[in-house]
CSV table of N, CA, C and O in Angstrom, one decimal:
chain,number,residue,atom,x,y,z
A,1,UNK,N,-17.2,-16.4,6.5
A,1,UNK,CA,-16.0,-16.2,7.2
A,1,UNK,C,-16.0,-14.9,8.1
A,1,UNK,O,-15.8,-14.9,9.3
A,2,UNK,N,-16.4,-14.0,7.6
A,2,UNK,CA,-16.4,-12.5,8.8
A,2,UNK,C,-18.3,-12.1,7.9
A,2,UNK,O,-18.7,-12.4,6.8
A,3,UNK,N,-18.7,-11.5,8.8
A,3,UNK,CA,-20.3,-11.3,9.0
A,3,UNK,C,-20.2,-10.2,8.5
A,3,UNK,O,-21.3,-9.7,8.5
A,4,UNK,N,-19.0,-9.2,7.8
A,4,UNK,CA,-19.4,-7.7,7.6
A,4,UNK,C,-17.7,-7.7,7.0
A,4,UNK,O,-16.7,-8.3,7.5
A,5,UNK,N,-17.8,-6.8,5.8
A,5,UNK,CA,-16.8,-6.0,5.7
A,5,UNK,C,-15.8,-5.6,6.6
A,5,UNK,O,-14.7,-5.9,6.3
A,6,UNK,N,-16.2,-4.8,7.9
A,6,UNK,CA,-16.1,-4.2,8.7
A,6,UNK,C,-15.2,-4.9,9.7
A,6,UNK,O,-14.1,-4.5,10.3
A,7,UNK,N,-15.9,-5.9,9.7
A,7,UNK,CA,-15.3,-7.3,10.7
A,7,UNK,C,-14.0,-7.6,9.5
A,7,UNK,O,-13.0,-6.8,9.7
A,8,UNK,N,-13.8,-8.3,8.7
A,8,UNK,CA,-12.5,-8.4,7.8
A,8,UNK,C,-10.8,-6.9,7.8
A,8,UNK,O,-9.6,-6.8,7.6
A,9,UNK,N,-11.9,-6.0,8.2
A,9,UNK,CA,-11.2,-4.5,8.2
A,9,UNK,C,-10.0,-4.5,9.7
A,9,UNK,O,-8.8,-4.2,9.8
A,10,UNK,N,-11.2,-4.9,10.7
A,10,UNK,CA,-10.6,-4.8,12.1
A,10,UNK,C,-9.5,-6.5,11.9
A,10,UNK,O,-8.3,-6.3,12.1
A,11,UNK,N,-9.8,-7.6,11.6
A,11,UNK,CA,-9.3,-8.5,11.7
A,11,UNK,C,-7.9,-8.3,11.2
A,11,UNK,O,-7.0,-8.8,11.8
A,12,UNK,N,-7.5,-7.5,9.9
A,12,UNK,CA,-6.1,-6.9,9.5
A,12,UNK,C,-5.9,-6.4,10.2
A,12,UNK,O,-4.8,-6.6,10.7
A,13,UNK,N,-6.5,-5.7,10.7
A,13,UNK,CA,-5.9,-4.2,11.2
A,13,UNK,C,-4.9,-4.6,12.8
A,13,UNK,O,-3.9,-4.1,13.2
A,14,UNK,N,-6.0,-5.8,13.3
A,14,UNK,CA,-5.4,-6.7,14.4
A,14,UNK,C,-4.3,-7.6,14.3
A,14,UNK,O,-3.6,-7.9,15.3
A,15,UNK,N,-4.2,-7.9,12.7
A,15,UNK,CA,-3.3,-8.9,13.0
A,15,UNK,C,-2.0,-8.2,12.0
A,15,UNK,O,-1.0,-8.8,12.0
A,16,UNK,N,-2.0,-7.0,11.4
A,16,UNK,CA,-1.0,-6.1,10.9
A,16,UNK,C,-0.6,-4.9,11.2
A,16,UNK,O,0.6,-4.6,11.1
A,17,UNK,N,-1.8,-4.1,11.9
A,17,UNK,CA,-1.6,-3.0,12.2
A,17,UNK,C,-1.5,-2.2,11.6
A,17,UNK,O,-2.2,-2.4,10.6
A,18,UNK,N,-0.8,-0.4,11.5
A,18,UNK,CA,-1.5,0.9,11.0
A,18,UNK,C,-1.0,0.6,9.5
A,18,UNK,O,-1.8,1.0,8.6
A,19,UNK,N,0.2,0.0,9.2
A,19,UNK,CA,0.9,0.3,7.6
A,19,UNK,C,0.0,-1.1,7.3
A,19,UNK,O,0.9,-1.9,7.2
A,20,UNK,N,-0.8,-1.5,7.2
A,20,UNK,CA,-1.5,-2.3,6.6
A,20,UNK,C,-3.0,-1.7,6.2
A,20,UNK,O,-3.7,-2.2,5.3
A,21,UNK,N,-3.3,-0.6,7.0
A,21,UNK,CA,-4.0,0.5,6.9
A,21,UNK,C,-4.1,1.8,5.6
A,21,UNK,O,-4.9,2.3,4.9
A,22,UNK,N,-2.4,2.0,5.9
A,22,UNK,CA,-2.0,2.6,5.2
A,22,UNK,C,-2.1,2.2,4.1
A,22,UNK,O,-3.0,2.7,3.3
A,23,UNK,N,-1.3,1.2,3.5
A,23,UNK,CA,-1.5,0.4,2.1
A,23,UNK,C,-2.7,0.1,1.3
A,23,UNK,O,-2.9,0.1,0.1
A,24,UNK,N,-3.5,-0.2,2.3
A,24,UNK,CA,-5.2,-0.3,1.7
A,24,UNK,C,-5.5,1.2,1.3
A,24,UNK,O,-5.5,1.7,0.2
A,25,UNK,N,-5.8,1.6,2.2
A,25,UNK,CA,-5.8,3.5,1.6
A,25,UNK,C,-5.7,3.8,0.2
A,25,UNK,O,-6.5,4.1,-0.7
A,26,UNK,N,-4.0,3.6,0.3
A,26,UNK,CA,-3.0,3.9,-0.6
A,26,UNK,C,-3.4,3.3,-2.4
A,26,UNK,O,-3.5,4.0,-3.4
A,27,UNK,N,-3.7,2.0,-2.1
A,27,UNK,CA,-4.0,1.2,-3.0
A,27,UNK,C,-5.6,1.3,-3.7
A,27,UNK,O,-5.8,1.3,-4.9
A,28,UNK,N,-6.4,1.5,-3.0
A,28,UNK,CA,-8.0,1.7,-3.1
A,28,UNK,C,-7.9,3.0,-3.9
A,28,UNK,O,-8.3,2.9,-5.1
A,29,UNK,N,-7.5,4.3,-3.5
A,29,UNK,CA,-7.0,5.6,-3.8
A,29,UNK,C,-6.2,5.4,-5.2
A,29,UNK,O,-5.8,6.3,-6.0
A,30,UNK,N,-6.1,4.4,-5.4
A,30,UNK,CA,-4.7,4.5,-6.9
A,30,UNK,C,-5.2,3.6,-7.9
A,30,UNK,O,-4.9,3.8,-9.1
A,31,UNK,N,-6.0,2.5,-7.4
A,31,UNK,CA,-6.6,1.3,-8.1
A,31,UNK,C,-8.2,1.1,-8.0
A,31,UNK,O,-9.0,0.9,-9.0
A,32,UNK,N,-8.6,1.1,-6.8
A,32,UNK,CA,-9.9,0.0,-6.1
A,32,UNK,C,-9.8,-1.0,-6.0
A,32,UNK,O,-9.2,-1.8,-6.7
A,33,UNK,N,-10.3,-0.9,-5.0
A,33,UNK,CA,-10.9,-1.9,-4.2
A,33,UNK,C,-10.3,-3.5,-5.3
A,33,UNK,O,-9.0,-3.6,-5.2
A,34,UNK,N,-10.7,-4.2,-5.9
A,34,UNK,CA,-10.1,-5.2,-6.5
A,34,UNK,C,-9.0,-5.2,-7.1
A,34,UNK,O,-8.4,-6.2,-7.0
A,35,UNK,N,-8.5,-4.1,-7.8
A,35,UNK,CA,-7.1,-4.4,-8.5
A,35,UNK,C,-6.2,-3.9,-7.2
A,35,UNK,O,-5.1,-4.5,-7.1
A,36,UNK,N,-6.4,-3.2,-6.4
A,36,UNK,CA,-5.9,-2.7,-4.9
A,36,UNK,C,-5.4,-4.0,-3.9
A,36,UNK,O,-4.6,-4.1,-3.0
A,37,UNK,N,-6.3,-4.7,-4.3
A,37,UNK,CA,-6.2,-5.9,-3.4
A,37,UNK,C,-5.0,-6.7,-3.9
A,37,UNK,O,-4.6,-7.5,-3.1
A,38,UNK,N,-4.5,-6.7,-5.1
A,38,UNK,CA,-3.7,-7.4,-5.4
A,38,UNK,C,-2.4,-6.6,-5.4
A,38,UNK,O,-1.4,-7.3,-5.5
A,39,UNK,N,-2.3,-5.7,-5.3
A,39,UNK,CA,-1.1,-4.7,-5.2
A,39,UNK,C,-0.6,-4.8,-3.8
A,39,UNK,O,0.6,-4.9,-3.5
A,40,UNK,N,-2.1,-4.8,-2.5
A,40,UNK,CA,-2.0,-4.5,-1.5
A,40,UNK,C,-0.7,-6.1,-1.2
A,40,UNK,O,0.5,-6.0,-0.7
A,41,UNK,N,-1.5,-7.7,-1.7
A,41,UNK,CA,-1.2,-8.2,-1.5
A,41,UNK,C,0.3,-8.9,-1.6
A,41,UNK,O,0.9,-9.7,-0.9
A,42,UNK,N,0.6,-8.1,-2.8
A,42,UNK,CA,2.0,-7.8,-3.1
A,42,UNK,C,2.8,-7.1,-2.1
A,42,UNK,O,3.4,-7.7,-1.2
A,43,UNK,N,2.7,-6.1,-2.2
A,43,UNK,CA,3.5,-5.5,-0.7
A,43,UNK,C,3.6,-6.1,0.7
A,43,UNK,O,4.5,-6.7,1.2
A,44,UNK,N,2.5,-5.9,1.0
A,44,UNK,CA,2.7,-7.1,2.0
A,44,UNK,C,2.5,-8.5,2.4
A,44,UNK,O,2.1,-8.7,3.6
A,45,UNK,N,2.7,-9.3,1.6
A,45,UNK,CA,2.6,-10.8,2.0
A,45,UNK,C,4.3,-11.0,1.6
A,45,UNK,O,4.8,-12.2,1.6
A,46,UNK,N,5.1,-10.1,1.3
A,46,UNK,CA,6.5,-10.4,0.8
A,46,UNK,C,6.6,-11.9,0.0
A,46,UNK,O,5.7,-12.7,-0.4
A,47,UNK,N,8.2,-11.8,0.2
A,47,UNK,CA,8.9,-13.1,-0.4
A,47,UNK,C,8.1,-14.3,0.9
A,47,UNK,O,9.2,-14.9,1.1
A,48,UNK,N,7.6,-14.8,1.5
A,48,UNK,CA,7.3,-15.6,2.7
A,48,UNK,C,5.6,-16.0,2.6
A,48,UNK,O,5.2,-16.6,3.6
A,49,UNK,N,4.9,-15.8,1.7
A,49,UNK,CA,4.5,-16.1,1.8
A,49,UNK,C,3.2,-16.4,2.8
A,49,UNK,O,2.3,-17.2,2.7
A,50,UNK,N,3.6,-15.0,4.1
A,50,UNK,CA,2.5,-15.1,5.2
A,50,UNK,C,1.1,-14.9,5.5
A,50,UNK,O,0.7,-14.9,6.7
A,51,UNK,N,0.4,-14.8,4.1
A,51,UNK,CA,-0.8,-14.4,4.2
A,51,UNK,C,-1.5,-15.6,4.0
A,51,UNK,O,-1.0,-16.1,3.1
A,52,UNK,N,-2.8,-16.5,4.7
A,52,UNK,CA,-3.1,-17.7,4.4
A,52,UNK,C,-4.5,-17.2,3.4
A,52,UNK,O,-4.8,-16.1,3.0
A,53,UNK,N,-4.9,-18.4,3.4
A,53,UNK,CA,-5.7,-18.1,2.8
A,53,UNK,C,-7.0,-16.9,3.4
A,53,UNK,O,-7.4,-15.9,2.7
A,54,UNK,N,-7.4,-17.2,4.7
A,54,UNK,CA,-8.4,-16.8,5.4
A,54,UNK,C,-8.2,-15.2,5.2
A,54,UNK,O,-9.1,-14.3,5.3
A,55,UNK,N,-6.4,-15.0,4.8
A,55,UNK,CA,-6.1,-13.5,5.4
A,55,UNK,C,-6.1,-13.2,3.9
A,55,UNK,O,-6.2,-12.0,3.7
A,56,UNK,N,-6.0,-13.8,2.7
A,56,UNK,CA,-6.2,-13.2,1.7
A,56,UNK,C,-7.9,-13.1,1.5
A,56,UNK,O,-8.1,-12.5,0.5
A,57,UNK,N,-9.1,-13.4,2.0
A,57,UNK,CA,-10.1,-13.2,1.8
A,57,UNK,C,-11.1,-12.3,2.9
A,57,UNK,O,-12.1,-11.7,2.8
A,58,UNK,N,-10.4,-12.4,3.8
A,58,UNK,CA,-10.4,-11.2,4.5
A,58,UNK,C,-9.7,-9.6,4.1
A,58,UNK,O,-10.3,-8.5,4.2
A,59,UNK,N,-8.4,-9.7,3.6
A,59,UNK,CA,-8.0,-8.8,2.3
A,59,UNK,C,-9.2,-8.0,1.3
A,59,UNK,O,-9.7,-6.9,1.3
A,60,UNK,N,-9.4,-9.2,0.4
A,60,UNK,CA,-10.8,-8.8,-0.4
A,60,UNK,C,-11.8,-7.6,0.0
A,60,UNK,O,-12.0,-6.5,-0.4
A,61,UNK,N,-12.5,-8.4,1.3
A,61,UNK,CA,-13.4,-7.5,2.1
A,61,UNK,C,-13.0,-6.4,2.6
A,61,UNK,O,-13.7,-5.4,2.6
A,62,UNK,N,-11.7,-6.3,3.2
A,62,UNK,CA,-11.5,-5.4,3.6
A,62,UNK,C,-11.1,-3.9,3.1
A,62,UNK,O,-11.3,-2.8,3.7
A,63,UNK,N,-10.7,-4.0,2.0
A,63,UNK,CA,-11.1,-3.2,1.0
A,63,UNK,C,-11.7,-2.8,0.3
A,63,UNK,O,-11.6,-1.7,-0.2
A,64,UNK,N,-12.8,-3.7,0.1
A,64,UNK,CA,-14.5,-3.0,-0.3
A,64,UNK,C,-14.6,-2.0,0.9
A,64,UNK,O,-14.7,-0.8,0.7
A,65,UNK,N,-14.6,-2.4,2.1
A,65,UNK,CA,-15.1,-1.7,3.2
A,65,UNK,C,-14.1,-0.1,3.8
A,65,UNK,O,-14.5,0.7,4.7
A,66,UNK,N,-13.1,0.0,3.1
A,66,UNK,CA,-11.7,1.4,2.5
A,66,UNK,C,-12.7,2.1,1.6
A,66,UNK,O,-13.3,3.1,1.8
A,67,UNK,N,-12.8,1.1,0.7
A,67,UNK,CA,-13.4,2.1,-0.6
A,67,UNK,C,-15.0,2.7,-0.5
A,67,UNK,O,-15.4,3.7,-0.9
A,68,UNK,N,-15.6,1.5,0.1
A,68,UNK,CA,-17.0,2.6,0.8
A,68,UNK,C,-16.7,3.5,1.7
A,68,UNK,O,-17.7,4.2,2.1
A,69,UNK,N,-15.6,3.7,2.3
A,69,UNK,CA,-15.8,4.9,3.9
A,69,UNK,C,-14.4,6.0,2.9
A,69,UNK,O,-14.2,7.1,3.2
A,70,UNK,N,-13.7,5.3,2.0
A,70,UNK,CA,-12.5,6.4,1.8
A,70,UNK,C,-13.1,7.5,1.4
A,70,UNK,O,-12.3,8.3,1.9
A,71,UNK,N,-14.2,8.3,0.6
A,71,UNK,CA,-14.8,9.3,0.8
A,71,UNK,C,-15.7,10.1,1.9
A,71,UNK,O,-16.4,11.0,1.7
A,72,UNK,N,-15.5,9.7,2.9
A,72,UNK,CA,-15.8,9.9,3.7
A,72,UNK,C,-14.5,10.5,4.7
A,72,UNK,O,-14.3,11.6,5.2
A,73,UNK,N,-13.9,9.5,4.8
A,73,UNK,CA,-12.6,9.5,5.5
A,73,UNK,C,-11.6,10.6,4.6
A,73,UNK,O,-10.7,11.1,5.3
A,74,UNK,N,-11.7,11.0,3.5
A,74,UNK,CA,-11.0,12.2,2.8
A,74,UNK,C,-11.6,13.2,3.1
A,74,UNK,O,-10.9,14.2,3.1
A,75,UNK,N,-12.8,13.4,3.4
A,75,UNK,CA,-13.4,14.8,3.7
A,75,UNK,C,-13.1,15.0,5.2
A,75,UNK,O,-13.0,16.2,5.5
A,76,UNK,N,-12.9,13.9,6.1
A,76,UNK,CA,-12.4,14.4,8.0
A,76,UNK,C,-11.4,14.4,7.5
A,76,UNK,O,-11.2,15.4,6.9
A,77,UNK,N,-10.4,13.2,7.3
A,77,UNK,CA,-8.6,13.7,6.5
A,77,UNK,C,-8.3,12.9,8.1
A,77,UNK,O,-7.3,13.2,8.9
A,78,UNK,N,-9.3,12.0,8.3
A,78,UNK,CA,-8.8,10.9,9.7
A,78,UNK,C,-9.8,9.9,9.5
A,78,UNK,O,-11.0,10.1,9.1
A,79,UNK,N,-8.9,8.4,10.1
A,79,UNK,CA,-9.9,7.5,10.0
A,79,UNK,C,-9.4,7.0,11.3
A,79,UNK,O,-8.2,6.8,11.5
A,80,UNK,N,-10.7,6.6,12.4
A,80,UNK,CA,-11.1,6.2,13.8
A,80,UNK,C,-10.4,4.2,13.3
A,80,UNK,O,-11.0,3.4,12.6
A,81,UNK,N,-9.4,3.8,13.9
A,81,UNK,CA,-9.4,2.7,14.1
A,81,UNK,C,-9.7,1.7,15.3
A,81,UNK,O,-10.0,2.1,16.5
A,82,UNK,N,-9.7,0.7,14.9
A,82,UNK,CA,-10.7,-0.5,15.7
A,82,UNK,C,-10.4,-0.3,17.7
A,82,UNK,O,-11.1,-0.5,18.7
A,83,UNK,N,-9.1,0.1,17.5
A,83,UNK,CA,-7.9,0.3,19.0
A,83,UNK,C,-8.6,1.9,19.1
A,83,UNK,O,-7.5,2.4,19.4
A,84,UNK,N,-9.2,2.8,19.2
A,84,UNK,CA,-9.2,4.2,19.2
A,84,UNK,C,-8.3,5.0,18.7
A,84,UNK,O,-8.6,6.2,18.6
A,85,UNK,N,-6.9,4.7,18.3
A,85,UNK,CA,-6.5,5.4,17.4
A,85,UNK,C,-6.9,6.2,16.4
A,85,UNK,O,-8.0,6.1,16.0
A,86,UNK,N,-6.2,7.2,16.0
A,86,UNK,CA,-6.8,7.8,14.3
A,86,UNK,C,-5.3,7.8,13.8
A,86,UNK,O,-4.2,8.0,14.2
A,87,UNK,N,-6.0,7.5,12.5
A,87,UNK,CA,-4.6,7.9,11.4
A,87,UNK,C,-5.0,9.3,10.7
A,87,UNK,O,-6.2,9.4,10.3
A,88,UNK,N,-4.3,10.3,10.5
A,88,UNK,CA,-4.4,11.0,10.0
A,88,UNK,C,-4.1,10.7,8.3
A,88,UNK,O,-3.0,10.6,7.9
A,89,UNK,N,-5.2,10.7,7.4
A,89,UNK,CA,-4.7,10.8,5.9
A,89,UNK,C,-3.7,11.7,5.5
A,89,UNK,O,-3.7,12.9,5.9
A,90,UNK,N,-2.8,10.9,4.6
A,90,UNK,CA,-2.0,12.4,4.0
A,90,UNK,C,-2.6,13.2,3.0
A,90,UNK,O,-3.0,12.5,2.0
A,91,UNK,N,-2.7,14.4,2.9
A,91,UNK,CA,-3.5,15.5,2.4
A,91,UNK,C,-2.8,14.8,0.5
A,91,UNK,O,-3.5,15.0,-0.5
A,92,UNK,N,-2.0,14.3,0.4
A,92,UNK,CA,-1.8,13.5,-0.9
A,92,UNK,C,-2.3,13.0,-1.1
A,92,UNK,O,-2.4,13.0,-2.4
A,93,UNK,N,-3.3,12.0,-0.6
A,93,UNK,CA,-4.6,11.4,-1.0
A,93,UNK,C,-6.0,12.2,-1.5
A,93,UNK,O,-6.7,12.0,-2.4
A,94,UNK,N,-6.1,13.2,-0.6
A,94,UNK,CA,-7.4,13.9,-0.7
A,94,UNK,C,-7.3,14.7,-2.3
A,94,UNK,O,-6.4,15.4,-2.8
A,95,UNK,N,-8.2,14.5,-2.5
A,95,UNK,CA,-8.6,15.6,-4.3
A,95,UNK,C,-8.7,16.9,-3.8
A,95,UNK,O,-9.2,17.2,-2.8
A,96,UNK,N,-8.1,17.8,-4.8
A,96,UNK,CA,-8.3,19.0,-4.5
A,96,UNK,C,-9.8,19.5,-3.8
A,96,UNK,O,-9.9,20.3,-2.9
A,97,UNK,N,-10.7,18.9,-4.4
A,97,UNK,CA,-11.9,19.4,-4.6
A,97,UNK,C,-12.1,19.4,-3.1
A,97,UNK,O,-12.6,20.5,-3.1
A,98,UNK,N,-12.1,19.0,-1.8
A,98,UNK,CA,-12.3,18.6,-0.7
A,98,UNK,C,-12.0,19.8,-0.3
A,98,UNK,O,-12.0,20.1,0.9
């Protein structure tokens, strides 16, 4: 279905935008990557039901691919999205130690 992590990452990010971003973050940072995915899923697929299947497995990937760069992306404290944007992380995420 998507050839790369990476590819699954942009395809949310295209069809949700930055607070779908945010939530993976949020979720990866509190759980990982798999229990993350189901929390993430909870928040936003609401009462409706909108996430099909393709977008719940694109979900999956796309959070493996949070949780390989979120150390990375805590140490700049910004992450480069697919549109050129950056989100700035909230310094609530990052560990002291950074």
């Amino acid at each position: 279905m998507y050839s790369t992590n990476e590819e699954a990452f942009n395809y949310l990010y295209d069809r949700m935008g930055i607070l779908c971003v945010q939530v993976m973050v949020s979720a990866v940072r509190a759980y990982g990557a798999d229990t993350g995915s189901v929390q993430v899923l909870t928040l936003l697929n609401g009462g409706d039901d909108s996430f099909s299947n393709r977008d719940q497995k694109a979900l999956v990937a796309a959070m493996r691919y949070v949780e390989d760069n979120l150390p990375e992306w805590q140490e700049e404290r910004i992450i480069c999205l697919p549109d050129g944007q950056q989100l700035t992380i909230d310094p609530a995420l990052v560990p002291e130690d950074y």
